[in-house]
Protein backbone atom coordinates (compact mmCIF):
# COMPACT_ATOMS: atom_id res chain seq x y z
CA UNK A 1 0.00 0.00 0.00
CA UNK A 2 2.83 2.32 0.80
CA UNK A 3 4.41 1.53 -2.59
CA UNK A 4 1.16 2.36 -4.38
CA UNK A 5 0.92 5.69 -2.56
CA UNK A 6 4.45 6.54 -3.59
CA UNK A 7 3.68 5.69 -7.22
CA UNK A 8 0.57 7.89 -7.13
CA UNK A 9 2.42 10.81 -5.63
CA UNK A 10 5.21 10.35 -8.15
CA UNK A 11 2.73 10.31 -11.08
CA UNK A 12 0.88 13.44 -10.02
CA UNK A 13 3.41 16.00 -11.31
CA UNK A 14 3.51 14.28 -14.70
CA UNK A 15 -0.29 14.35 -14.97
CA UNK A 16 -0.33 18.00 -14.04
CA UNK A 17 2.27 18.71 -16.66
CA UNK A 18 0.22 16.85 -19.28
CA UNK A 19 -2.92 18.75 -18.34
CA UNK A 20 -1.06 22.04 -18.52
CA UNK A 21 0.34 21.14 -21.92
CA UNK A 22 -3.14 20.23 -23.18
CA UNK A 23 -4.57 23.48 -21.88
CA UNK A 24 -1.76 25.44 -23.54
CA UNK A 25 -2.37 23.65 -26.84
CA UNK A 26 -6.12 24.33 -26.62
CA UNK A 27 -5.53 28.02 -25.92
CA UNK A 28 -3.13 28.23 -28.84
CA UNK A 29 -5.64 26.54 -31.16
CA UNK A 30 -8.40 28.89 -29.99
CA UNK A 31 -6.18 31.92 -30.54
CA UNK A 32 -5.26 30.69 -34.02
CA UNK A 33 -8.91 30.12 -34.88
CA UNK A 34 -9.82 33.59 -33.65
CA UNK A 35 -6.97 35.16 -35.63
CA UNK A 36 -7.85 33.27 -38.81
CA UNK A 37 -9.99 35.27 -41.29
CA UNK A 38 -13.68 34.37 -41.14
CA UNK A 39 -14.80 33.58 -44.67
CA UNK A 40 -18.29 32.83 -45.93
CA UNK A 41 -19.04 31.19 -49.27
CA UNK A 42 -20.14 33.72 -51.90
CA UNK A 43 -23.42 31.89 -52.59
CA UNK A 44 -24.30 31.87 -48.91
CA UNK A 45 -23.39 35.55 -48.60
CA UNK A 46 -25.61 36.47 -51.54
CA UNK A 47 -28.46 34.37 -50.17
CA UNK A 48 -28.24 36.10 -46.81
CA UNK A 49 -28.17 39.54 -48.45
CA UNK A 50 -31.15 38.63 -50.64
CA UNK A 51 -33.15 37.35 -47.70
CA UNK A 52 -32.41 40.49 -45.75
CA UNK A 53 -33.44 42.72 -48.65
CA UNK A 54 -36.65 40.72 -49.09
CA UNK A 55 -37.49 41.04 -45.40
CA UNK A 56 -36.87 44.78 -45.52
CA UNK A 57 -39.11 45.11 -48.59
CA UNK A 58 -41.84 43.10 -46.88
CA UNK A 59 -41.51 45.23 -43.77
CA UNK A 60 -41.75 48.43 -45.82
CA UNK A 61 -44.86 47.17 -47.65
CA UNK A 62 -46.44 46.10 -44.36
CA UNK A 63 -45.81 49.56 -42.90
CA UNK A 64 -47.32 51.19 -45.98
CA UNK A 65 -50.40 48.99 -45.80
CA UNK A 66 -50.71 49.73 -42.09
CA UNK A 67 -50.52 53.49 -42.68
CA UNK A 68 -53.13 53.21 -45.42
CA UNK A 69 -55.38 51.11 -43.19
CA UNK A 70 -55.01 53.56 -40.31
CA UNK A 71 -55.84 56.50 -42.56
CA UNK A 72 -58.85 54.65 -43.96
CA UNK A 73 -60.10 53.69 -40.51
CA UNK A 74 -59.68 57.28 -39.36
CA UNK A 75 -61.74 58.54 -42.30
CA UNK A 76 -64.30 55.81 -41.68
CA UNK A 77 -64.61 56.92 -38.07
CA UNK A 78 -65.17 60.52 -39.12
CA UNK A 79 -67.87 59.46 -41.57
CA UNK A 80 -69.48 57.30 -38.89
CA UNK A 81 -69.42 60.14 -36.39
CA UNK A 82 -70.97 62.50 -38.92
CA UNK A 83 -73.71 60.00 -39.74
CA UNK A 84 -74.37 59.43 -36.06
CA UNK A 85 -74.68 63.14 -35.37
CA UNK A 86 -77.04 63.57 -38.31
CA UNK A 87 -79.21 60.69 -37.12
CA UNK A 88 -79.28 62.03 -33.57
CA UNK A 89 -80.34 65.51 -34.68
CA UNK A 90 -82.96 64.25 -37.16
CA UNK A 91 -84.89 61.81 -34.97
CA UNK A 92 -84.85 60.44 -31.46
CA UNK A 93 -83.58 56.92 -31.00
CA UNK A 94 -82.51 54.62 -28.20
CA UNK A 95 -79.27 55.78 -26.67
CA UNK A 96 -76.47 53.25 -26.39
CA UNK A 97 -75.47 52.17 -22.94
CA UNK A 98 -72.87 54.38 -21.33
CA UNK A 99 -69.39 53.08 -21.69
CA UNK A 100 -70.33 50.63 -24.46
CA UNK A 101 -67.24 49.75 -26.51
CA UNK A 102 -67.07 51.04 -30.06
CA UNK A 103 -67.39 48.46 -32.82
CA UNK A 104 -63.99 47.49 -34.19
CA UNK A 105 -63.98 46.80 -37.96
CA UNK A 106 -63.20 43.21 -38.89
CA UNK A 107 -60.27 42.20 -41.08
CA UNK A 108 -62.57 41.85 -44.10
CA UNK A 109 -64.06 45.31 -43.51
CA UNK A 110 -60.61 46.84 -43.19
CA UNK A 111 -59.55 45.15 -46.42
CA UNK A 112 -62.60 46.56 -48.20
CA UNK A 113 -61.90 50.02 -46.81
CA UNK A 114 -58.27 49.84 -47.95
CA UNK A 115 -59.31 48.74 -51.45
CA UNK A 116 -61.89 51.54 -51.62
CA UNK A 117 -59.31 54.09 -50.53
CA UNK A 118 -56.84 52.81 -53.13
CA UNK A 119 -59.51 53.14 -55.85
CA UNK A 120 -60.34 56.65 -54.69
CA UNK A 121 -56.71 57.74 -54.82
CA UNK A 122 -56.21 56.20 -58.27
CA UNK A 123 -59.33 57.98 -59.55
CA UNK A 124 -58.06 61.30 -58.14
CA UNK A 125 -54.65 60.80 -59.76
CA UNK A 126 -56.21 60.08 -63.17
CA UNK A 127 -58.40 63.20 -62.90
CA UNK A 128 -55.40 65.35 -62.02
CA UNK A 129 -53.39 63.92 -64.93
CA UNK A 130 -56.24 64.58 -67.37
CA UNK A 131 -56.68 68.14 -66.08
CA UNK A 132 -52.95 68.85 -66.45
CA UNK A 133 -52.94 67.45 -69.99
CA UNK A 134 -55.96 69.58 -70.90
CA UNK A 135 -54.32 72.79 -69.62
CA UNK A 136 -51.22 72.05 -71.70
CA UNK A 137 -53.25 71.35 -74.83
CA UNK A 138 -55.79 74.21 -74.57
CA UNK A 139 -55.35 77.64 -73.05
CA UNK A 140 -59.10 77.91 -72.25
CA UNK A 141 -59.41 74.39 -70.83
CA UNK A 142 -60.26 75.54 -67.29
CA UNK A 143 -63.02 77.83 -68.54
CA UNK A 144 -64.53 75.14 -70.76
CA UNK A 145 -64.56 72.64 -67.87
CA UNK A 146 -66.14 75.26 -65.58
CA UNK A 147 -68.89 75.81 -68.19
CA UNK A 148 -69.41 72.06 -68.42
CA UNK A 149 -69.75 71.85 -64.62
CA UNK A 150 -72.32 74.64 -64.72
CA UNK A 151 -74.49 72.61 -67.11
CA UNK A 152 -74.50 69.56 -64.83
CA UNK A 153 -77.64 68.67 -62.84
CA UNK A 154 -75.52 67.26 -59.96
CA UNK A 155 -75.10 69.63 -56.98
CA UNK A 156 -72.23 69.14 -54.53
CA UNK A 157 -73.20 70.55 -51.11
CA UNK A 158 -69.59 70.50 -49.97
CA UNK A 159 -68.45 72.71 -52.87
CA UNK A 160 -71.78 74.54 -53.04
CA UNK A 161 -71.90 74.26 -56.82
CA UNK A 162 -72.80 71.85 -59.60
CA UNK A 163 -70.22 69.29 -60.70
CA UNK A 164 -69.95 66.70 -63.46
CA UNK A 165 -71.41 63.30 -62.53
CA UNK A 166 -68.74 60.79 -61.54
CA UNK A 167 -70.13 58.38 -64.13
CA UNK A 168 -69.37 60.94 -66.85
CA UNK A 169 -65.79 61.43 -65.63
CA UNK A 170 -65.24 57.67 -65.41
CA UNK A 171 -66.55 57.24 -68.95
CA UNK A 172 -64.20 59.95 -70.20
CA UNK A 173 -61.21 58.39 -68.41
CA UNK A 174 -62.05 54.99 -69.93
CA UNK A 175 -61.52 56.40 -73.43
CA UNK A 176 -57.85 57.09 -72.68
CA UNK A 177 -58.31 60.60 -74.08
CA UNK A 178 -60.28 62.22 -71.27
CA UNK A 179 -59.00 65.79 -71.61
CA UNK A 180 -59.88 66.03 -75.32
CA UNK A 181 -63.25 64.33 -74.86
CA UNK A 182 -64.32 66.61 -72.01
CA UNK A 183 -62.99 69.68 -73.84
CA UNK A 184 -65.00 68.83 -76.97
CA UNK A 185 -68.05 68.13 -74.83
CA UNK A 186 -67.70 71.47 -73.04
CA UNK A 187 -67.46 73.30 -76.37
CA UNK A 188 -70.77 71.83 -77.58
CA UNK A 189 -73.57 72.84 -75.21
CA UNK A 190 -76.31 70.92 -77.02
CA UNK A 191 -74.30 67.72 -76.94
CA UNK A 192 -73.34 68.31 -73.30
CA UNK A 193 -76.99 68.82 -72.29
CA UNK A 194 -77.93 65.57 -73.97
CA UNK A 195 -75.05 63.51 -72.54
CA UNK A 196 -75.47 64.82 -68.99
CA UNK A 197 -79.02 63.44 -68.84
CA UNK A 198 -78.03 59.96 -70.07
CA UNK A 199 -77.55 56.84 -67.99
CA UNK A 200 -73.95 55.86 -67.12
CA UNK A 201 -73.97 53.15 -69.80
CA UNK A 202 -75.26 55.55 -72.44
CA UNK A 203 -72.66 58.13 -71.41
CA UNK A 204 -69.86 55.57 -71.82
CA UNK A 205 -71.08 54.67 -75.31
CA UNK A 206 -71.52 58.31 -76.37
CA UNK A 207 -68.10 59.42 -75.11
CA UNK A 208 -66.43 56.43 -76.77
CA UNK A 209 -67.94 57.48 -80.10
CA UNK A 210 -66.84 61.06 -79.47
CA UNK A 211 -63.28 59.94 -78.72
CA UNK A 212 -63.12 57.90 -81.94
CA UNK A 213 -64.43 60.88 -83.91
CA UNK A 214 -61.82 63.19 -82.38
CA UNK A 215 -59.01 60.77 -83.14
CA UNK A 216 -60.16 60.40 -86.74
CA UNK A 217 -60.39 64.16 -87.22
CA UNK A 218 -56.95 64.58 -85.68
CA UNK A 219 -55.45 62.06 -88.07
CA UNK A 220 -57.17 63.74 -91.00
CA UNK A 221 -55.82 67.13 -89.93
CA UNK A 222 -52.31 65.71 -89.65
CA UNK A 223 -52.57 64.20 -93.12
CA UNK A 224 -53.85 67.49 -94.56
CA UNK A 225 -50.94 69.37 -93.03
CA UNK A 226 -48.41 67.21 -94.89
CA UNK A 227 -47.12 68.69 -98.20
CA UNK A 228 -48.68 67.07 -101.25
CA UNK A 229 -46.17 65.08 -103.28
CA UNK A 230 -46.64 65.22 -107.05
CA UNK A 231 -46.80 61.84 -108.76
CA UNK A 232 -46.07 63.24 -112.25
CA UNK A 233 -42.85 61.96 -113.86
CA UNK A 234 -39.83 64.19 -113.72
CA UNK A 235 -39.29 66.33 -116.86
CA UNK A 236 -36.85 64.95 -119.42
CA UNK A 237 -33.54 66.79 -119.40
CA UNK A 238 -31.49 66.43 -122.60
CA UNK A 239 -27.89 65.36 -122.08
CA UNK A 240 -25.39 68.01 -123.07
CA UNK A 241 -21.64 68.08 -123.27
CA UNK A 242 -19.30 71.01 -123.35
CA UNK A 243 -20.50 74.56 -123.11
CA UNK A 244 -22.33 74.93 -126.41
CA UNK A 245 -25.37 72.87 -125.54
CA UNK A 246 -24.54 70.15 -128.13
CA UNK A 247 -26.60 66.98 -127.59
CA UNK A 248 -24.70 63.98 -126.33
CA UNK A 249 -24.05 61.06 -128.74
CA UNK A 250 -27.06 58.82 -129.25
CA UNK A 251 -27.12 55.83 -126.96
CA UNK A 252 -28.90 52.69 -128.27
CA UNK A 253 -29.69 51.72 -124.68
CA UNK A 254 -31.65 54.94 -124.19
CA UNK A 255 -35.17 53.84 -125.04
CA UNK A 256 -36.99 56.06 -122.57
CA UNK A 257 -36.62 59.37 -124.38
CA UNK A 258 -37.50 58.30 -127.96
CA UNK A 259 -40.52 56.86 -129.64
CA UNK A 260 -40.15 53.64 -131.61
CA UNK A 261 -39.92 55.46 -134.94
CA UNK A 262 -37.38 57.95 -133.58
CA UNK A 263 -35.26 55.16 -132.13
CA UNK A 264 -35.22 53.25 -135.43
CA UNK A 265 -34.26 56.40 -137.30
CA UNK A 266 -31.46 57.12 -134.85
CA UNK A 267 -30.26 53.55 -135.07
CA UNK A 268 -30.12 53.58 -138.89
CA UNK A 269 -28.31 56.92 -138.92
CA UNK A 270 -25.77 55.61 -136.45
CA UNK A 271 -25.11 52.48 -138.55
CA UNK A 272 -24.64 54.57 -141.72
CA UNK A 273 -22.21 56.85 -139.91
CA UNK A 274 -20.14 53.86 -138.80
CA UNK A 275 -20.13 52.38 -142.35
CA UNK A 276 -18.95 55.71 -143.79
CA UNK A 277 -16.03 55.78 -141.37
CA UNK A 278 -14.90 52.35 -142.50
GROMACS .gro file of C-alpha atoms in nm:
model
  278
    1UNK     CA    1   0.000   0.000   0.000
    2UNK     CA    2   0.283   0.232   0.080
    3UNK     CA    3   0.441   0.153  -0.259
    4UNK     CA    4   0.116   0.236  -0.438
    5UNK     CA    5   0.092   0.569  -0.256
    6UNK     CA    6   0.445   0.654  -0.359
    7UNK     CA    7   0.368   0.569  -0.722
    8UNK     CA    8   0.057   0.789  -0.713
    9UNK     CA    9   0.242   1.081  -0.563
   10UNK     CA   10   0.521   1.035  -0.815
   11UNK     CA   11   0.273   1.031  -1.108
   12UNK     CA   12   0.088   1.344  -1.002
   13UNK     CA   13   0.341   1.600  -1.131
   14UNK     CA   14   0.351   1.428  -1.470
   15UNK     CA   15  -0.029   1.435  -1.497
   16UNK     CA   16  -0.033   1.800  -1.404
   17UNK     CA   17   0.227   1.871  -1.666
   18UNK     CA   18   0.022   1.685  -1.928
   19UNK     CA   19  -0.292   1.875  -1.834
   20UNK     CA   20  -0.106   2.204  -1.852
   21UNK     CA   21   0.034   2.114  -2.192
   22UNK     CA   22  -0.314   2.023  -2.318
   23UNK     CA   23  -0.457   2.348  -2.188
   24UNK     CA   24  -0.176   2.544  -2.354
   25UNK     CA   25  -0.237   2.365  -2.684
   26UNK     CA   26  -0.612   2.433  -2.662
   27UNK     CA   27  -0.553   2.802  -2.592
   28UNK     CA   28  -0.313   2.823  -2.884
   29UNK     CA   29  -0.564   2.654  -3.116
   30UNK     CA   30  -0.840   2.889  -2.999
   31UNK     CA   31  -0.618   3.192  -3.054
   32UNK     CA   32  -0.526   3.069  -3.402
   33UNK     CA   33  -0.891   3.012  -3.488
   34UNK     CA   34  -0.982   3.359  -3.365
   35UNK     CA   35  -0.697   3.516  -3.563
   36UNK     CA   36  -0.785   3.327  -3.881
   37UNK     CA   37  -0.999   3.527  -4.129
   38UNK     CA   38  -1.368   3.437  -4.114
   39UNK     CA   39  -1.480   3.358  -4.467
   40UNK     CA   40  -1.829   3.283  -4.593
   41UNK     CA   41  -1.904   3.119  -4.927
   42UNK     CA   42  -2.014   3.372  -5.190
   43UNK     CA   43  -2.342   3.189  -5.259
   44UNK     CA   44  -2.430   3.187  -4.891
   45UNK     CA   45  -2.339   3.555  -4.860
   46UNK     CA   46  -2.561   3.647  -5.154
   47UNK     CA   47  -2.846   3.437  -5.017
   48UNK     CA   48  -2.824   3.610  -4.681
   49UNK     CA   49  -2.817   3.954  -4.845
   50UNK     CA   50  -3.115   3.863  -5.064
   51UNK     CA   51  -3.315   3.735  -4.770
   52UNK     CA   52  -3.241   4.049  -4.575
   53UNK     CA   53  -3.344   4.272  -4.865
   54UNK     CA   54  -3.665   4.072  -4.909
   55UNK     CA   55  -3.749   4.104  -4.540
   56UNK     CA   56  -3.687   4.478  -4.552
   57UNK     CA   57  -3.911   4.511  -4.859
   58UNK     CA   58  -4.184   4.310  -4.688
   59UNK     CA   59  -4.151   4.523  -4.377
   60UNK     CA   60  -4.175   4.843  -4.582
   61UNK     CA   61  -4.486   4.717  -4.765
   62UNK     CA   62  -4.644   4.610  -4.436
   63UNK     CA   63  -4.581   4.956  -4.290
   64UNK     CA   64  -4.732   5.119  -4.598
   65UNK     CA   65  -5.040   4.899  -4.580
   66UNK     CA   66  -5.071   4.973  -4.209
   67UNK     CA   67  -5.052   5.349  -4.268
   68UNK     CA   68  -5.313   5.321  -4.542
   69UNK     CA   69  -5.538   5.111  -4.319
   70UNK     CA   70  -5.501   5.356  -4.031
   71UNK     CA   71  -5.584   5.650  -4.256
   72UNK     CA   72  -5.885   5.465  -4.396
   73UNK     CA   73  -6.010   5.369  -4.051
   74UNK     CA   74  -5.968   5.728  -3.936
   75UNK     CA   75  -6.174   5.854  -4.230
   76UNK     CA   76  -6.430   5.581  -4.168
   77UNK     CA   77  -6.461   5.692  -3.807
   78UNK     CA   78  -6.517   6.052  -3.912
   79UNK     CA   79  -6.787   5.946  -4.157
   80UNK     CA   80  -6.948   5.730  -3.889
   81UNK     CA   81  -6.942   6.014  -3.639
   82UNK     CA   82  -7.097   6.250  -3.892
   83UNK     CA   83  -7.371   6.000  -3.974
   84UNK     CA   84  -7.437   5.943  -3.606
   85UNK     CA   85  -7.468   6.314  -3.537
   86UNK     CA   86  -7.704   6.357  -3.831
   87UNK     CA   87  -7.921   6.069  -3.712
   88UNK     CA   88  -7.928   6.203  -3.357
   89UNK     CA   89  -8.034   6.551  -3.468
   90UNK     CA   90  -8.296   6.425  -3.716
   91UNK     CA   91  -8.489   6.181  -3.497
   92UNK     CA   92  -8.485   6.044  -3.146
   93UNK     CA   93  -8.358   5.692  -3.100
   94UNK     CA   94  -8.251   5.462  -2.820
   95UNK     CA   95  -7.927   5.578  -2.667
   96UNK     CA   96  -7.647   5.325  -2.639
   97UNK     CA   97  -7.547   5.217  -2.294
   98UNK     CA   98  -7.287   5.438  -2.133
   99UNK     CA   99  -6.939   5.308  -2.169
  100UNK     CA  100  -7.033   5.063  -2.446
  101UNK     CA  101  -6.724   4.975  -2.651
  102UNK     CA  102  -6.707   5.104  -3.006
  103UNK     CA  103  -6.739   4.846  -3.282
  104UNK     CA  104  -6.399   4.749  -3.419
  105UNK     CA  105  -6.398   4.680  -3.796
  106UNK     CA  106  -6.320   4.321  -3.889
  107UNK     CA  107  -6.027   4.220  -4.108
  108UNK     CA  108  -6.257   4.185  -4.410
  109UNK     CA  109  -6.406   4.531  -4.351
  110UNK     CA  110  -6.061   4.684  -4.319
  111UNK     CA  111  -5.955   4.515  -4.642
  112UNK     CA  112  -6.260   4.656  -4.820
  113UNK     CA  113  -6.190   5.002  -4.681
  114UNK     CA  114  -5.827   4.984  -4.795
  115UNK     CA  115  -5.931   4.874  -5.145
  116UNK     CA  116  -6.189   5.154  -5.162
  117UNK     CA  117  -5.931   5.409  -5.053
  118UNK     CA  118  -5.684   5.281  -5.313
  119UNK     CA  119  -5.951   5.314  -5.585
  120UNK     CA  120  -6.034   5.665  -5.469
  121UNK     CA  121  -5.671   5.774  -5.482
  122UNK     CA  122  -5.621   5.620  -5.827
  123UNK     CA  123  -5.933   5.798  -5.955
  124UNK     CA  124  -5.806   6.130  -5.814
  125UNK     CA  125  -5.465   6.080  -5.976
  126UNK     CA  126  -5.621   6.008  -6.317
  127UNK     CA  127  -5.840   6.320  -6.290
  128UNK     CA  128  -5.540   6.535  -6.202
  129UNK     CA  129  -5.339   6.392  -6.493
  130UNK     CA  130  -5.624   6.458  -6.737
  131UNK     CA  131  -5.668   6.814  -6.608
  132UNK     CA  132  -5.295   6.885  -6.645
  133UNK     CA  133  -5.294   6.745  -6.999
  134UNK     CA  134  -5.596   6.958  -7.090
  135UNK     CA  135  -5.432   7.279  -6.962
  136UNK     CA  136  -5.122   7.205  -7.170
  137UNK     CA  137  -5.325   7.135  -7.483
  138UNK     CA  138  -5.579   7.421  -7.457
  139UNK     CA  139  -5.535   7.764  -7.305
  140UNK     CA  140  -5.910   7.791  -7.225
  141UNK     CA  141  -5.941   7.439  -7.083
  142UNK     CA  142  -6.026   7.554  -6.729
  143UNK     CA  143  -6.302   7.783  -6.854
  144UNK     CA  144  -6.453   7.514  -7.076
  145UNK     CA  145  -6.456   7.264  -6.787
  146UNK     CA  146  -6.614   7.526  -6.558
  147UNK     CA  147  -6.889   7.581  -6.819
  148UNK     CA  148  -6.941   7.206  -6.842
  149UNK     CA  149  -6.975   7.185  -6.462
  150UNK     CA  150  -7.232   7.464  -6.472
  151UNK     CA  151  -7.449   7.261  -6.711
  152UNK     CA  152  -7.450   6.956  -6.483
  153UNK     CA  153  -7.764   6.867  -6.284
  154UNK     CA  154  -7.552   6.726  -5.996
  155UNK     CA  155  -7.510   6.963  -5.698
  156UNK     CA  156  -7.223   6.914  -5.453
  157UNK     CA  157  -7.320   7.055  -5.111
  158UNK     CA  158  -6.959   7.050  -4.997
  159UNK     CA  159  -6.845   7.271  -5.287
  160UNK     CA  160  -7.178   7.454  -5.304
  161UNK     CA  161  -7.190   7.426  -5.682
  162UNK     CA  162  -7.280   7.185  -5.960
  163UNK     CA  163  -7.022   6.929  -6.070
  164UNK     CA  164  -6.995   6.670  -6.346
  165UNK     CA  165  -7.141   6.330  -6.253
  166UNK     CA  166  -6.874   6.079  -6.154
  167UNK     CA  167  -7.013   5.838  -6.413
  168UNK     CA  168  -6.937   6.094  -6.685
  169UNK     CA  169  -6.579   6.143  -6.563
  170UNK     CA  170  -6.524   5.767  -6.541
  171UNK     CA  171  -6.655   5.724  -6.895
  172UNK     CA  172  -6.420   5.995  -7.020
  173UNK     CA  173  -6.121   5.839  -6.841
  174UNK     CA  174  -6.205   5.499  -6.993
  175UNK     CA  175  -6.152   5.640  -7.343
  176UNK     CA  176  -5.785   5.709  -7.268
  177UNK     CA  177  -5.831   6.060  -7.408
  178UNK     CA  178  -6.028   6.222  -7.127
  179UNK     CA  179  -5.900   6.579  -7.161
  180UNK     CA  180  -5.988   6.603  -7.532
  181UNK     CA  181  -6.325   6.433  -7.486
  182UNK     CA  182  -6.432   6.661  -7.201
  183UNK     CA  183  -6.299   6.968  -7.384
  184UNK     CA  184  -6.500   6.883  -7.697
  185UNK     CA  185  -6.805   6.813  -7.483
  186UNK     CA  186  -6.770   7.147  -7.304
  187UNK     CA  187  -6.746   7.330  -7.637
  188UNK     CA  188  -7.077   7.183  -7.758
  189UNK     CA  189  -7.357   7.284  -7.521
  190UNK     CA  190  -7.631   7.092  -7.702
  191UNK     CA  191  -7.430   6.772  -7.694
  192UNK     CA  192  -7.334   6.831  -7.330
  193UNK     CA  193  -7.699   6.882  -7.229
  194UNK     CA  194  -7.793   6.557  -7.397
  195UNK     CA  195  -7.505   6.351  -7.254
  196UNK     CA  196  -7.547   6.482  -6.899
  197UNK     CA  197  -7.902   6.344  -6.884
  198UNK     CA  198  -7.803   5.996  -7.007
  199UNK     CA  199  -7.755   5.684  -6.799
  200UNK     CA  200  -7.395   5.586  -6.712
  201UNK     CA  201  -7.397   5.315  -6.980
  202UNK     CA  202  -7.526   5.555  -7.244
  203UNK     CA  203  -7.266   5.813  -7.141
  204UNK     CA  204  -6.986   5.557  -7.182
  205UNK     CA  205  -7.108   5.467  -7.531
  206UNK     CA  206  -7.152   5.831  -7.637
  207UNK     CA  207  -6.810   5.942  -7.511
  208UNK     CA  208  -6.643   5.643  -7.677
  209UNK     CA  209  -6.794   5.748  -8.010
  210UNK     CA  210  -6.684   6.106  -7.947
  211UNK     CA  211  -6.328   5.994  -7.872
  212UNK     CA  212  -6.312   5.790  -8.194
  213UNK     CA  213  -6.443   6.088  -8.391
  214UNK     CA  214  -6.182   6.319  -8.238
  215UNK     CA  215  -5.901   6.077  -8.314
  216UNK     CA  216  -6.016   6.040  -8.674
  217UNK     CA  217  -6.039   6.416  -8.722
  218UNK     CA  218  -5.695   6.458  -8.568
  219UNK     CA  219  -5.545   6.206  -8.807
  220UNK     CA  220  -5.717   6.374  -9.100
  221UNK     CA  221  -5.582   6.713  -8.993
  222UNK     CA  222  -5.231   6.571  -8.965
  223UNK     CA  223  -5.257   6.420  -9.312
  224UNK     CA  224  -5.385   6.749  -9.456
  225UNK     CA  225  -5.094   6.937  -9.303
  226UNK     CA  226  -4.841   6.721  -9.489
  227UNK     CA  227  -4.712   6.869  -9.820
  228UNK     CA  228  -4.868   6.707 -10.125
  229UNK     CA  229  -4.617   6.508 -10.328
  230UNK     CA  230  -4.664   6.522 -10.705
  231UNK     CA  231  -4.680   6.184 -10.876
  232UNK     CA  232  -4.607   6.324 -11.225
  233UNK     CA  233  -4.285   6.196 -11.386
  234UNK     CA  234  -3.983   6.419 -11.372
  235UNK     CA  235  -3.929   6.633 -11.686
  236UNK     CA  236  -3.685   6.495 -11.942
  237UNK     CA  237  -3.354   6.679 -11.940
  238UNK     CA  238  -3.149   6.643 -12.260
  239UNK     CA  239  -2.789   6.536 -12.208
  240UNK     CA  240  -2.539   6.801 -12.307
  241UNK     CA  241  -2.164   6.808 -12.327
  242UNK     CA  242  -1.930   7.101 -12.335
  243UNK     CA  243  -2.050   7.456 -12.311
  244UNK     CA  244  -2.233   7.493 -12.641
  245UNK     CA  245  -2.537   7.287 -12.554
  246UNK     CA  246  -2.454   7.015 -12.813
  247UNK     CA  247  -2.660   6.698 -12.759
  248UNK     CA  248  -2.470   6.398 -12.633
  249UNK     CA  249  -2.405   6.106 -12.874
  250UNK     CA  250  -2.706   5.882 -12.925
  251UNK     CA  251  -2.712   5.583 -12.696
  252UNK     CA  252  -2.890   5.269 -12.827
  253UNK     CA  253  -2.969   5.172 -12.468
  254UNK     CA  254  -3.165   5.494 -12.419
  255UNK     CA  255  -3.517   5.384 -12.504
  256UNK     CA  256  -3.699   5.606 -12.257
  257UNK     CA  257  -3.662   5.937 -12.438
  258UNK     CA  258  -3.750   5.830 -12.796
  259UNK     CA  259  -4.052   5.686 -12.964
  260UNK     CA  260  -4.015   5.364 -13.161
  261UNK     CA  261  -3.992   5.546 -13.494
  262UNK     CA  262  -3.738   5.795 -13.358
  263UNK     CA  263  -3.526   5.516 -13.213
  264UNK     CA  264  -3.522   5.325 -13.543
  265UNK     CA  265  -3.426   5.640 -13.730
  266UNK     CA  266  -3.146   5.712 -13.485
  267UNK     CA  267  -3.026   5.355 -13.507
  268UNK     CA  268  -3.012   5.358 -13.889
  269UNK     CA  269  -2.831   5.692 -13.892
  270UNK     CA  270  -2.577   5.561 -13.645
  271UNK     CA  271  -2.511   5.248 -13.855
  272UNK     CA  272  -2.464   5.457 -14.172
  273UNK     CA  273  -2.221   5.685 -13.991
  274UNK     CA  274  -2.014   5.386 -13.880
  275UNK     CA  275  -2.013   5.238 -14.235
  276UNK     CA  276  -1.895   5.571 -14.379
  277UNK     CA  277  -1.603   5.578 -14.137
  278UNK     CA  278  -1.490   5.235 -14.250
   0.00000   0.00000   0.00000
